[in-house]
Structure formats: C-alpha cells, structure tokens
Short mmCIF file of C-alpha atoms in Angstrom, two decimals:
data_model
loop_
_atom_site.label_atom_id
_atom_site.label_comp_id
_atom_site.label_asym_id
_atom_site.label_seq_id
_atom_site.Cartn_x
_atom_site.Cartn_y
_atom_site.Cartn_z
CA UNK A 1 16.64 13.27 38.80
CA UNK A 2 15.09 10.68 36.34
CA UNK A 3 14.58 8.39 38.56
CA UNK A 4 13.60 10.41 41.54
CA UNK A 5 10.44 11.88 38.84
CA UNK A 6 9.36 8.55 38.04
CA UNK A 7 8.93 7.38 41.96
CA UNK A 8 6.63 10.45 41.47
CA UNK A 9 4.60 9.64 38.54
CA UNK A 10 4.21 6.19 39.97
CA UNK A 11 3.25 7.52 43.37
CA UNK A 12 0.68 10.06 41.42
CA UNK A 13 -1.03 6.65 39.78
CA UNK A 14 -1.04 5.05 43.23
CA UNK A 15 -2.79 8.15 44.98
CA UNK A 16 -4.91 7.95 41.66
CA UNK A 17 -3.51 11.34 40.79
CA UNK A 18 -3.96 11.85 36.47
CA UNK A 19 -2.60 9.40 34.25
CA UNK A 20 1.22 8.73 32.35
CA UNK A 21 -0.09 10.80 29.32
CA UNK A 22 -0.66 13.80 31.64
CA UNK A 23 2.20 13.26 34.23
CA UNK A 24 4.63 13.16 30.58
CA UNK A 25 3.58 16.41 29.54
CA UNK A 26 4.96 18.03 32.57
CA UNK A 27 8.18 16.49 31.35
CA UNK A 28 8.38 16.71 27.56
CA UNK A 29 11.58 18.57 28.24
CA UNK A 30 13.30 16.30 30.53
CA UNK A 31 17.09 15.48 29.54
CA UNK A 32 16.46 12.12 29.71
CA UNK A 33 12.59 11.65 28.94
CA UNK A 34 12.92 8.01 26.91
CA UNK A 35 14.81 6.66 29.93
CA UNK A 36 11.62 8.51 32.14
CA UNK A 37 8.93 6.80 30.04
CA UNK A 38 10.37 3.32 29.94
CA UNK A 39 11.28 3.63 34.06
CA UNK A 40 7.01 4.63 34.43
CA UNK A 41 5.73 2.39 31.60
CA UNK A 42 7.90 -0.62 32.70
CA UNK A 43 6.75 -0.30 36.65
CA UNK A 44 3.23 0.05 35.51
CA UNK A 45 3.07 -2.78 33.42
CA UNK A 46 5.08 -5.06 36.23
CA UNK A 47 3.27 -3.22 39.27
CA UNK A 48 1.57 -6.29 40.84
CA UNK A 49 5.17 -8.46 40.13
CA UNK A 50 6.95 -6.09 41.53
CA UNK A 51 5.27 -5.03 44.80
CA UNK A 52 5.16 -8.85 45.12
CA UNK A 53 8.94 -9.12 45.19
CA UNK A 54 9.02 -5.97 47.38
CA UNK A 55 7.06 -7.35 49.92
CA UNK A 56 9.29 -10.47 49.96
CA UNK A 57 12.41 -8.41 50.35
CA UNK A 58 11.40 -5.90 53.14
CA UNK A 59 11.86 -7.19 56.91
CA UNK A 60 8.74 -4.78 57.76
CA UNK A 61 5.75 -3.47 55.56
CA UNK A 62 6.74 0.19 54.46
CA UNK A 63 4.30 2.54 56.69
CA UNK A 64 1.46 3.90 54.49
CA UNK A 65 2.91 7.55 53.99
CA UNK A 66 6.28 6.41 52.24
CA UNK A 67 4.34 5.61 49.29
CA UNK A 68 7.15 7.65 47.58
CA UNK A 69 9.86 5.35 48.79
CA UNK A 70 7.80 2.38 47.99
CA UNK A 71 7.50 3.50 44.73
CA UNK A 72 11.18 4.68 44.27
CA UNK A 73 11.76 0.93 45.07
CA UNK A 74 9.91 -0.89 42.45
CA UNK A 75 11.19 1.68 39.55
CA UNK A 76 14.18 0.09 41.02
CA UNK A 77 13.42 -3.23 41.00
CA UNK A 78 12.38 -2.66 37.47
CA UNK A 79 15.59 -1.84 36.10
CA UNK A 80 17.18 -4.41 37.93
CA UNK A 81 15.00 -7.19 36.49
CA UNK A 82 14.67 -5.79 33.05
CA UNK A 83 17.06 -3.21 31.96
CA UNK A 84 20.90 -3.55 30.32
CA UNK A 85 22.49 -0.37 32.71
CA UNK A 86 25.08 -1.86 35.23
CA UNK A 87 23.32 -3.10 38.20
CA UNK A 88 25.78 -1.11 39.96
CA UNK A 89 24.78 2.29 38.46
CA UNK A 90 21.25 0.71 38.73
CA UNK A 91 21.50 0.96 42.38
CA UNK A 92 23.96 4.13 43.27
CA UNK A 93 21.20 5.92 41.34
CA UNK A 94 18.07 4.78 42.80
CA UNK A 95 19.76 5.15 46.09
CA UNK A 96 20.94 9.35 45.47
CA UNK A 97 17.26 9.45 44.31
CA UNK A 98 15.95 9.19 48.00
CA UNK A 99 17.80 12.78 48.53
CA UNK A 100 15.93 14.43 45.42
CA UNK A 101 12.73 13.20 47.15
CA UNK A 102 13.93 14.91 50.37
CA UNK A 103 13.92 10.97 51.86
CA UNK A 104 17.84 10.93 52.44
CA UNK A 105 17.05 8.84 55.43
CA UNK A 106 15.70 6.21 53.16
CA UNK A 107 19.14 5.75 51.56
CA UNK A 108 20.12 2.66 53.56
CA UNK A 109 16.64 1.08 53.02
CA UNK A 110 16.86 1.42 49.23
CA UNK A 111 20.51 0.11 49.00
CA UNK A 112 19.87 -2.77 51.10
CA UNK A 113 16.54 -3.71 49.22
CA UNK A 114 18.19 -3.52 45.96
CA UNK A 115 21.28 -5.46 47.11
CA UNK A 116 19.46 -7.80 48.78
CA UNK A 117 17.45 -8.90 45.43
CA UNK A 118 20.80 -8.94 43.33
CA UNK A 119 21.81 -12.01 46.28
CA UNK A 120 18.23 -13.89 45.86
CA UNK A 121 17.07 -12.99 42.30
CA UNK A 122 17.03 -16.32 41.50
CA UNK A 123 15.31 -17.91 44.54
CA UNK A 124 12.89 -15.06 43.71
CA UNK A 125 12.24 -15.56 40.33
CA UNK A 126 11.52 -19.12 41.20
CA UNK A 127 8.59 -18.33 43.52
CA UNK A 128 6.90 -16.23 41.20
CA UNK A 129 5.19 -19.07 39.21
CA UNK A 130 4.16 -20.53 42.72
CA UNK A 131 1.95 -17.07 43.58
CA UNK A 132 -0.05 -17.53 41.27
CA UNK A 133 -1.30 -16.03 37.65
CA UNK A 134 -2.49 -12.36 39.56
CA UNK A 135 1.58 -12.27 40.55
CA UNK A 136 3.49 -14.20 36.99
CA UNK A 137 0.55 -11.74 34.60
CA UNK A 138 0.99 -8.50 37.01
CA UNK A 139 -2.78 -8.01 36.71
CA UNK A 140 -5.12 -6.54 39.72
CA UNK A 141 -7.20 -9.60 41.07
CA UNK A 142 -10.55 -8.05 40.04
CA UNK A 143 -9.57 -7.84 36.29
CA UNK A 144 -8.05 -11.27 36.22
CA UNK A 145 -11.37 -12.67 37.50
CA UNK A 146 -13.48 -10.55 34.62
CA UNK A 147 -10.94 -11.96 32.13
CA UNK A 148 -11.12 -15.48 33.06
CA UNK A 149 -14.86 -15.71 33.18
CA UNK A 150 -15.43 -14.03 29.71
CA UNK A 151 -12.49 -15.64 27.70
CA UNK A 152 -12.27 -18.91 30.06
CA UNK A 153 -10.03 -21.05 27.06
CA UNK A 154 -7.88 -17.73 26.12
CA UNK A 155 -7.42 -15.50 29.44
CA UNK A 156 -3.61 -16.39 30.13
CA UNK A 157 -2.73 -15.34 27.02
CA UNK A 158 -4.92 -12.22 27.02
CA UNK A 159 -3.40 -11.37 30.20
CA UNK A 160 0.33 -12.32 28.75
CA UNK A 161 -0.46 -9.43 25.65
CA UNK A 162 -0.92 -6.76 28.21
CA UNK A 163 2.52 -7.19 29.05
CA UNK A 164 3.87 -7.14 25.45
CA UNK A 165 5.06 -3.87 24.28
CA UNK A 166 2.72 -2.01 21.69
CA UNK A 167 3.45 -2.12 18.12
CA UNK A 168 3.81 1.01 16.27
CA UNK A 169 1.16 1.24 13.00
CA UNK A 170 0.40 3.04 10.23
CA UNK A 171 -2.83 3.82 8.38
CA UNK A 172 -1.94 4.49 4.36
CA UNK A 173 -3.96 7.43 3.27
CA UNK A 174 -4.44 5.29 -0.16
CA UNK A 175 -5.78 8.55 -1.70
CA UNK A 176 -2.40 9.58 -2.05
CA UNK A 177 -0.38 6.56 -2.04
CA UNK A 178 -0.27 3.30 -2.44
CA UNK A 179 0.19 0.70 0.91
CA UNK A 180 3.06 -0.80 -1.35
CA UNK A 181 4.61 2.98 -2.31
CA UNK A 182 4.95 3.56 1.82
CA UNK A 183 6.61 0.29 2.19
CA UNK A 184 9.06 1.19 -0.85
CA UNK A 185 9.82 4.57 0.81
CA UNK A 186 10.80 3.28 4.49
CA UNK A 187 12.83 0.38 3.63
CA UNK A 188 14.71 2.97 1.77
CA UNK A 189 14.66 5.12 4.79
CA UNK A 190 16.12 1.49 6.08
CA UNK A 191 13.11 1.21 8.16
CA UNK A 192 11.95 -2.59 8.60
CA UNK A 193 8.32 -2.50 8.29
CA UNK A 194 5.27 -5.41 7.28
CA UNK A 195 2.11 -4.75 6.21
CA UNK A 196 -1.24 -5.65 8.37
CA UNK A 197 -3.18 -8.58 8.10
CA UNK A 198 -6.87 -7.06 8.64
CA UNK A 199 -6.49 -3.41 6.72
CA UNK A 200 -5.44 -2.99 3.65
CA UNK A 201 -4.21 0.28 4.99
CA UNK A 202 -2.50 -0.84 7.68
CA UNK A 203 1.71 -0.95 8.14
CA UNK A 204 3.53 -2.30 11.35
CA UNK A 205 6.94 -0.76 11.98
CA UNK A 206 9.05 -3.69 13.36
CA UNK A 207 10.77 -0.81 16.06
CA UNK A 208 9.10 2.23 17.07
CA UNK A 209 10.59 5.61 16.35
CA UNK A 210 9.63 9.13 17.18
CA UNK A 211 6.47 10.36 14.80
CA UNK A 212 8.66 13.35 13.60
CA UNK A 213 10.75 10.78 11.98
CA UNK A 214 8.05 8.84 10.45
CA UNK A 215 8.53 9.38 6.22
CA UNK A 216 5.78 10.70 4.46
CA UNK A 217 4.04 11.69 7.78
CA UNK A 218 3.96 15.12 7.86
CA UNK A 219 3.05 15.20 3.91
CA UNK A 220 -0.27 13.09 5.19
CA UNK A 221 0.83 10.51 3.00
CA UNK A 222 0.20 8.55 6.65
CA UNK A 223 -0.92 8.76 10.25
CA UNK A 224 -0.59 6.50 13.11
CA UNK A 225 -3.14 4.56 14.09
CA UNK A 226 -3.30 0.79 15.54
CA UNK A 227 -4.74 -1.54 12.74
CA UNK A 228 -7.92 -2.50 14.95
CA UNK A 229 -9.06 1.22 14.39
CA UNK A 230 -8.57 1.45 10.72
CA UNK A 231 -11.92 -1.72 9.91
CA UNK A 232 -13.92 0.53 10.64
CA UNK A 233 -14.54 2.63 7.42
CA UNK A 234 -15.01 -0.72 5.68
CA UNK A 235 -17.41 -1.55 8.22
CA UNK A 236 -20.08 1.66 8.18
CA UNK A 237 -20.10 0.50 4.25
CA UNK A 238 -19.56 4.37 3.48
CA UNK A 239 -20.88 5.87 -0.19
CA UNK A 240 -21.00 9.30 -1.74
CA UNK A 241 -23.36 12.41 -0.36
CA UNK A 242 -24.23 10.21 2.94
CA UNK A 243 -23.91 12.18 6.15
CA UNK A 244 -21.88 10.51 9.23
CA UNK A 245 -21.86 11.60 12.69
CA UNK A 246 -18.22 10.99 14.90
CA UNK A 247 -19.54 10.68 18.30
CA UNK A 248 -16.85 10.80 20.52
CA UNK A 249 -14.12 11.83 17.90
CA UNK A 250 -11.20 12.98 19.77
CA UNK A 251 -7.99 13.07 18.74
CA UNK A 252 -9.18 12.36 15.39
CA UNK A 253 -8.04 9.25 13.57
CA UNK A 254 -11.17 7.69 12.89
CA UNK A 255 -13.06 10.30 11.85
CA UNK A 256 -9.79 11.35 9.26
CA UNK A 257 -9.90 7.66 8.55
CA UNK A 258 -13.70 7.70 7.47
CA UNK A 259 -12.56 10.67 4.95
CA UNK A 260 -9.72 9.00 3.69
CA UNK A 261 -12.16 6.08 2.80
CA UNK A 262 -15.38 7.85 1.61
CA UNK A 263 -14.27 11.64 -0.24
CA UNK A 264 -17.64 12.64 -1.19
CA UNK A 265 -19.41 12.52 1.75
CA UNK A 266 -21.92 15.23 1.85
CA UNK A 267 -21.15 16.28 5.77
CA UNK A 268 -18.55 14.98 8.39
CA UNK A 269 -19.78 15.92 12.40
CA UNK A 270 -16.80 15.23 14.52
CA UNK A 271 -18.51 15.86 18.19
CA UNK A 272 -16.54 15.27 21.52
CA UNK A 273 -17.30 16.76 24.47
CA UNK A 274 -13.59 18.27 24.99
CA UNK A 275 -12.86 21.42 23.63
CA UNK A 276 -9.40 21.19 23.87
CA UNK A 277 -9.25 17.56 22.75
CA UNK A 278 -10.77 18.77 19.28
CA UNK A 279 -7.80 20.95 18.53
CA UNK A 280 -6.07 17.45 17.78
CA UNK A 281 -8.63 16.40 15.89
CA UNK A 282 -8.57 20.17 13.54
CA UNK A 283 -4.87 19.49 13.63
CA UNK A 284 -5.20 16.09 12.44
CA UNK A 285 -7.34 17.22 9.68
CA UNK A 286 -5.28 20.04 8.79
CA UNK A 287 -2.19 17.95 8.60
CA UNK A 288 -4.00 15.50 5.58
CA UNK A 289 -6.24 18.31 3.76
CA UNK A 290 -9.40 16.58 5.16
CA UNK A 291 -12.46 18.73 6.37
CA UNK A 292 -15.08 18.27 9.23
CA UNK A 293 -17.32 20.01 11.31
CA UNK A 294 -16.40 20.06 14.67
CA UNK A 295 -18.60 20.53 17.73
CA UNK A 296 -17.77 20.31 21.32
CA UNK A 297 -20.89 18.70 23.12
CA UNK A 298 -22.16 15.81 25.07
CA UNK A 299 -23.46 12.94 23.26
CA UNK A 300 -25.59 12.21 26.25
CA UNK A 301 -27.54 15.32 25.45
CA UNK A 302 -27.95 15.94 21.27
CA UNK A 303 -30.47 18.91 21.94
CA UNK A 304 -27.02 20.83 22.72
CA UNK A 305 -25.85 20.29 19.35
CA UNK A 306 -27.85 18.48 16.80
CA UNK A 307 -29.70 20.24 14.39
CA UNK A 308 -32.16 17.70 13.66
CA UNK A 309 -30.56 16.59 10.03
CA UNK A 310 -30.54 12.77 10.50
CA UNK A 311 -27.26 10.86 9.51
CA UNK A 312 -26.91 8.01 7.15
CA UNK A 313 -23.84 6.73 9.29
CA UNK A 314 -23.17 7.23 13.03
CA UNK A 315 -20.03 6.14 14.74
CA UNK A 316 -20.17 5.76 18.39
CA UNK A 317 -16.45 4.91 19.83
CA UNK A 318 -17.79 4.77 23.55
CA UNK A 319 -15.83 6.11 26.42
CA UNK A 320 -14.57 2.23 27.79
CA UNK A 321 -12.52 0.71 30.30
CA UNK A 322 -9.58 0.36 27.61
CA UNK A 323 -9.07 -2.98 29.06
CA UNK A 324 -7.63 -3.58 25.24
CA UNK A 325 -5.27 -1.40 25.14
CA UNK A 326 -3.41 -2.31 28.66
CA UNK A 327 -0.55 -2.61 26.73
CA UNK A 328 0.03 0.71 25.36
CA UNK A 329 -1.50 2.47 28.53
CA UNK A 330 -0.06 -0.04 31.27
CA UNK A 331 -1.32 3.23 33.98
CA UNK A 332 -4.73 1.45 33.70
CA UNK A 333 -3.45 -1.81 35.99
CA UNK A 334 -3.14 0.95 38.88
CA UNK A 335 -5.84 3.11 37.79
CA UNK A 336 -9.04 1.52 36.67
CA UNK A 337 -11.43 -0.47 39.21
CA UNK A 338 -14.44 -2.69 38.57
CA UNK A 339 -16.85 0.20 40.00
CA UNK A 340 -15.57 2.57 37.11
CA UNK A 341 -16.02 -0.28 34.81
CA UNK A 342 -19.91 0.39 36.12
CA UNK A 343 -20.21 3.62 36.12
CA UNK A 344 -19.29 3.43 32.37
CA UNK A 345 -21.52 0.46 31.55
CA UNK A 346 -24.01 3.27 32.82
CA UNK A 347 -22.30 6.42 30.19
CA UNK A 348 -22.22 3.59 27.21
CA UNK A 349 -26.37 2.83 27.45
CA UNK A 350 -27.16 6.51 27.57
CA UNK A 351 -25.52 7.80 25.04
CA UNK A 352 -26.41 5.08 22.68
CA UNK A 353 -29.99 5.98 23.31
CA UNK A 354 -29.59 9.32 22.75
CA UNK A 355 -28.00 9.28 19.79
CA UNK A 356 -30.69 6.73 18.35
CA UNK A 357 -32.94 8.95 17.57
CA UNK A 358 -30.05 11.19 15.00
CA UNK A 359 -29.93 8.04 12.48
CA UNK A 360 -32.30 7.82 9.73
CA UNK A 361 -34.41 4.67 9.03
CA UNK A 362 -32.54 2.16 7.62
CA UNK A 363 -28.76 4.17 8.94
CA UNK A 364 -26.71 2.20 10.50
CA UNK A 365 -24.63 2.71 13.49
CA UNK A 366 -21.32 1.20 14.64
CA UNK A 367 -20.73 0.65 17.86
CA UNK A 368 -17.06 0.32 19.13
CA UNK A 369 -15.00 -0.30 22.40
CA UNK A 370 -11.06 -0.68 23.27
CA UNK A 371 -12.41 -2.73 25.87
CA UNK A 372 -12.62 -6.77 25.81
CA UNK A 373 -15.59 -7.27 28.89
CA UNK A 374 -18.56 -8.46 27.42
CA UNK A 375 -20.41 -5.74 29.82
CA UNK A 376 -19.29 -3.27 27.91
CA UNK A 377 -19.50 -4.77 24.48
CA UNK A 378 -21.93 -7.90 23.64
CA UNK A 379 -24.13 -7.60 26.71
CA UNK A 380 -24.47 -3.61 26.22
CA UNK A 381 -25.82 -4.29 22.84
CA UNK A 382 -27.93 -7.44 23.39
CA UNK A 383 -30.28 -5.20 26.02
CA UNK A 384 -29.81 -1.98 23.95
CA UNK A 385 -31.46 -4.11 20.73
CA UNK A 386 -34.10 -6.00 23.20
CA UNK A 387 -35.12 -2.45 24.81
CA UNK A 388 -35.21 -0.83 21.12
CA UNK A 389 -37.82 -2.04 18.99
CA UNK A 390 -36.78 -0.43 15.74
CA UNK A 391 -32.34 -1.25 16.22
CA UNK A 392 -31.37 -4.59 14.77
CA UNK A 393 -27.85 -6.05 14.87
CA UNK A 394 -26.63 -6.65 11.45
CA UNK A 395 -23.65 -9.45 11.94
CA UNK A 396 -20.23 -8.41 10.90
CA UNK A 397 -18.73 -11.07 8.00
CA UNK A 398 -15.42 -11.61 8.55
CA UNK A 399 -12.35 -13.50 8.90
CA UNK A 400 -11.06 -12.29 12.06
CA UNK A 401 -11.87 -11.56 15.77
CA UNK A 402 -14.80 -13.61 17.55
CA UNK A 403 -18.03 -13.74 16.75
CA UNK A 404 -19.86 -13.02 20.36
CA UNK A 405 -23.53 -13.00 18.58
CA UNK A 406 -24.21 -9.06 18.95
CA UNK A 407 -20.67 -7.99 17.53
CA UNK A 408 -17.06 -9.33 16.60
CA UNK A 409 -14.46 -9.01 19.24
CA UNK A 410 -10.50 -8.79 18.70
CA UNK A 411 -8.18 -9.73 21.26
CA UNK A 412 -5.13 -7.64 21.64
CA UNK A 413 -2.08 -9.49 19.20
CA UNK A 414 1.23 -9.93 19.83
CA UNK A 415 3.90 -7.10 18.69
CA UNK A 416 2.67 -7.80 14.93
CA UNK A 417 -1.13 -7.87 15.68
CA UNK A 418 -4.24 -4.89 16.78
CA UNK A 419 -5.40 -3.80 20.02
CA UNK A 420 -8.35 -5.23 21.72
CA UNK A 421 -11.36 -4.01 20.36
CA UNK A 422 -15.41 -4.87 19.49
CA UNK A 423 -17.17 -3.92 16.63
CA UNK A 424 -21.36 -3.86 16.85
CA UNK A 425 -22.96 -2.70 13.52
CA UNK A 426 -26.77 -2.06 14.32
CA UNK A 427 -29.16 -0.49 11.75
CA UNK A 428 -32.90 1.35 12.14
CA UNK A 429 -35.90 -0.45 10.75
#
C-alpha cells in the first residue's frame, strides 16, 4: 500500500528515525516507487503547511501515539492540494490505507478530514498568508529565524527555493567531449536541455529522468552533479604533478571532477570516514577511467591515515547542515535542529585544524559547505584564520554568489540555477 508506506516513512522522520535516502532503499522495488517518492518528498517539503491545515481541520488534537494516522493524513492532504489523481481516488485510498496500518478504526477520521478540506479548501487557502511566513514557506521556526538574520533583504525568497523542485545537472567530462557535443546528442535523444551559467561543464535537463536513461552516461562521457559543485576544480587552480587531498570525498563527484580538470596530477587521496560510502566513490571512478587512492579514516584524526607527504591542494567539503540543499533533501525540515547545527559548527573547526598541518607552505585549501548559515561558513573561517597565524584567506574573483569577506556564498537558484553553497579558499604562508 503506497500510501500506507509513505505515512511510515513520514512517521520514521517525525520519530527522527533515518532519512528518505535510507527509508527508499527499503523500497527500490516497490510497484509504484515514483508515486512513493513524490507522496514522501511532497509532505516533507509542505510539512509545516500541512500540519497547519491539519490542525485547522481536526475537532480534537490527534493523541501523541497516532503519529501514524497523523501522518497518513498530511500525505493526504498533500495529494489533495497538489496532485492531478481524482480527489475521489485521492481519498478512497488514503482512507483503505488506515487498514494496511492496522488503524481500521481510523477510517472515519481520515474520510471526514479529507472531505472536510475538499468543502473549505478555499477558506483555507485564504488563511494561510494570515499565519504567517513559518506556515506560507513550510519552514521550522528556528531555521526561519537563522535565515532572516543572515540574509535579512533575501530570506523570503531563500525560503521560497527550498520549496522549488531540484533541477537535474550534468557535469561534461570535457576530456572526452565537448559541453556543445552533449547538448547535440540529447536534443537528438529529444531531451530539452540548457547549458549552466557558472561551469563551463555544467548542463541542466529542463525534466528529470532516471540516470540509466541519461545518454552518454554510462560511457562517462557525463555524471550528475549540481552546477554549484562543479567551481570547484577552477577554484583549487589545479596544475600538473601537484598532490590533492579529498577530505570528506564520498560518493565521489568532486574528487572525479578534480581529475576530469587536472589529468596529471601526481596523487589523488579520496579519504571519508565511511567504508561503505567509498564503494560509490571506486564505482564512480571506475565508471569514467579515473584513478584515486582511497582511504577510509577520520579527518579529525590524520595520524590514522596520513603518511606525512604534504599536499599542494586540499579539499575540505565539511560535513554541514545542508541547509542549501533543502530542496533536493526536503527530510531536513523534519530532521535537522539548531543544536545539530552546533554540534557541527564543533566537527567543521576540528577537522580544519587537523588537516592544517597536511598542506605545504604556500598550498592552498578550499573550504566548502551545502549550507547557507554564516556559522558554518564565513564566521567558521574568520576565527579559523584569526586563531591560525600562518592560514590567510585568498578572496575568490568572481561574477557570482556573495562576497561575505572570508568566502563567496551561492544561494540556492530557481529550477535553472545551483544549490546553496560557500566557497573559502585559504592558503599557508
């Protein structure tokens, strides 16, 4: 029951339970799996909205353990609001769903609910701009506040993108072909596509379409990879024989991205600190030819790993808050909390100081983030460089993003435009 397993998932998130990308793979060979991910992603990303709405059409709060009915209701109030099925089916299905959750008692409650908002939809949709932006934007009130105190002129619209769905892009491996060759070969596939703004690499599909399907993928003529990710080769200004260190590498696509860029490096260290999340990374790299070491280890703690070879380039892609990428992982409204954001802020510092010391004088090291809070970004690097007599921030030239004085910043786009993301390029002196 499709609709019965995504009350689950959803009540999984609430209960803080694993995450969509784990719940799905305990499903990747469910009959109807697209109509599973759009019922999750499109509750997740309407969450706040929707309990709102819930609580307005209930004559009673819900008691605290029907979290599963609760949850079968919004996926239900989801496809009312946003989906083209028949309302009718809409509801006859959400209400046989109670029985697959062994709730048949609930049946009554969920038809009356549903029918209830079909009568006052309107009225309903009309109070929504009165309860303010943490209802309209679907946003948990403690990122909304975070948001509107860092980007005070552009938080509404920050707060709008998280509700957009992603874009699907590519990243051109232009060792083998052309960005202009890949555009030839999909419109012939009669797939529209545009190329990105910021990379010259970089390929928007205008409608996304299973990767299996993708021309040209599985000859590693491409990969996907969202065009914020695919600056930074240009960035670590990569030559021959230089050495470059992929802290936190997994699944892969930057480090495969630095070797489609530079060819004659004289080592590639991909390190994560997941074993199993380095078999995408070899698969990655076995897919487009490309060759790394890998090493699983904790960047916190190089003595583990490092054999005391400095590097002429270090990437550091620090675990974040992924408060940039809301819209492709819309989980993180129900999942992340301010106090996580924290104990990060905490993760970030340490491992930038421990992997310090593996750059040579005058390396550089770029510092990166899918997260738009300047705690995590511009005010992580201002006391790292203050604290660190011998790191200087070397500014970023460019046309795009925001210049936040220790690193560029990009706000997540519209369907046509990169996650959020923050770019700080220090080097050793």
């Amino acid at each position: 029951d499709v609709r019965g397993a995504a009350a689950n998932i959803i009540t999984s998130l609430v209960n803080r339970n694993g995450s969509l990308t784990s719940a799905f793979k305990d499903f990747s060979s469910h009959p109807e799996i697209s109509l599973l991910k759009e019922l999750c992603f499109g509750t997740c990303r309407w969450f706040y909205l929707l309990e709102y709405l819930l609580n307005q059409l209930l004559s009673s709060p819900l008691r605290k353990k029907e979290v599963e009915i609760k949850c079968l209701l919004l996926v239900g109030l989801y496809q009312l609001r946003e989906l083209s099925i028949p309302q009718h089916a809409i509801i006859n299905e959400t209400v046989q769903s109670a029985v697959a959750l062994k709730k048949p008692w609930a049946k009554g409650l969920i038809n009356a609910v549903l029918r209830n908002y079909q009568r006052r939809a309107s009225e309903l949709d009309a109070s929504i701009g009165k309860a303010g932006p943490q209802i309209s934007l679907s946003c948990a009130e403690w990122l909304k506040e975070e948001v509107t105190s860092a980007w005070p002129l552009k938080w509404k619209e920050i707060l709008d993108h998280n509700n957009q769905r992603p874009p699907l892009t590519l990243r051109v491996n232009l060792g083998k072909k052309s960005r202009q060759d890949v555009l030839v070969l999909l419109l012939k596939n009669k797939i529209e596509a545009v190329p990105g703004k910021l990379a010259h690499s970089a390929i928007y599909l205008k409608r996304p379409m299973p990767a299996d399907e993708i021309p040209g993928l599985q000859e590693g003529w491409v990969s996907i990879q969202d065009e914020a990710s695919q600056i930074v080769p240009d960035i670590l200004q990569l030559s021959p024989q230089q050495s470059v260190l992929d802290a936190c590498a997994a699944p892969g696509g930057k480090t495969c991205g630095i070797l489609e860029s530079e060819h004659s490096l004289a080592r590639m260290l991909s390190l994560d600190s997941s074993s199993s999340r380095l078999e995408r990374v070899a698969e990655n790299l076995k897919r487009l030819q490309l060759k790394s070491t890998l090493i699983a280890g904790d960047a916190r703690n190089p003595r583990e790993w490092w054999d005391g070879q400095v590097f002429d380039r270090i990437l550091l892609d620090a675990p974040c808050s992924a408060t940039g990428v809301i819209r492709r992982h819309p989980d993180l409204k129900i999942l992340r909390t301010s106090d996580e954001v924290t104990a990060l802020e905490k993760i970030q510092s340490e491992i930038l100081n421990s992997l310090w010391p593996c750059l040579r004088e005058d390396g550089l090291l770029l510092y990166t983030t899918c997260s738009i809070l300047p705690r995590e970004n511009n005010l992580q690097i201002e006391r790292f460089v203050e604290s660190t007599n011998n790191a200087k921030y070397e500014g970023i030239v460019a046309d795009w993003g925001v210049e936040c004085g220790y690193g560029r910043q990009l706000l997540a786009g519209l369907s046509d435009g990169p996650d959020g993301f923050f770019y700080s390029l220090l080097r050793k002196v």
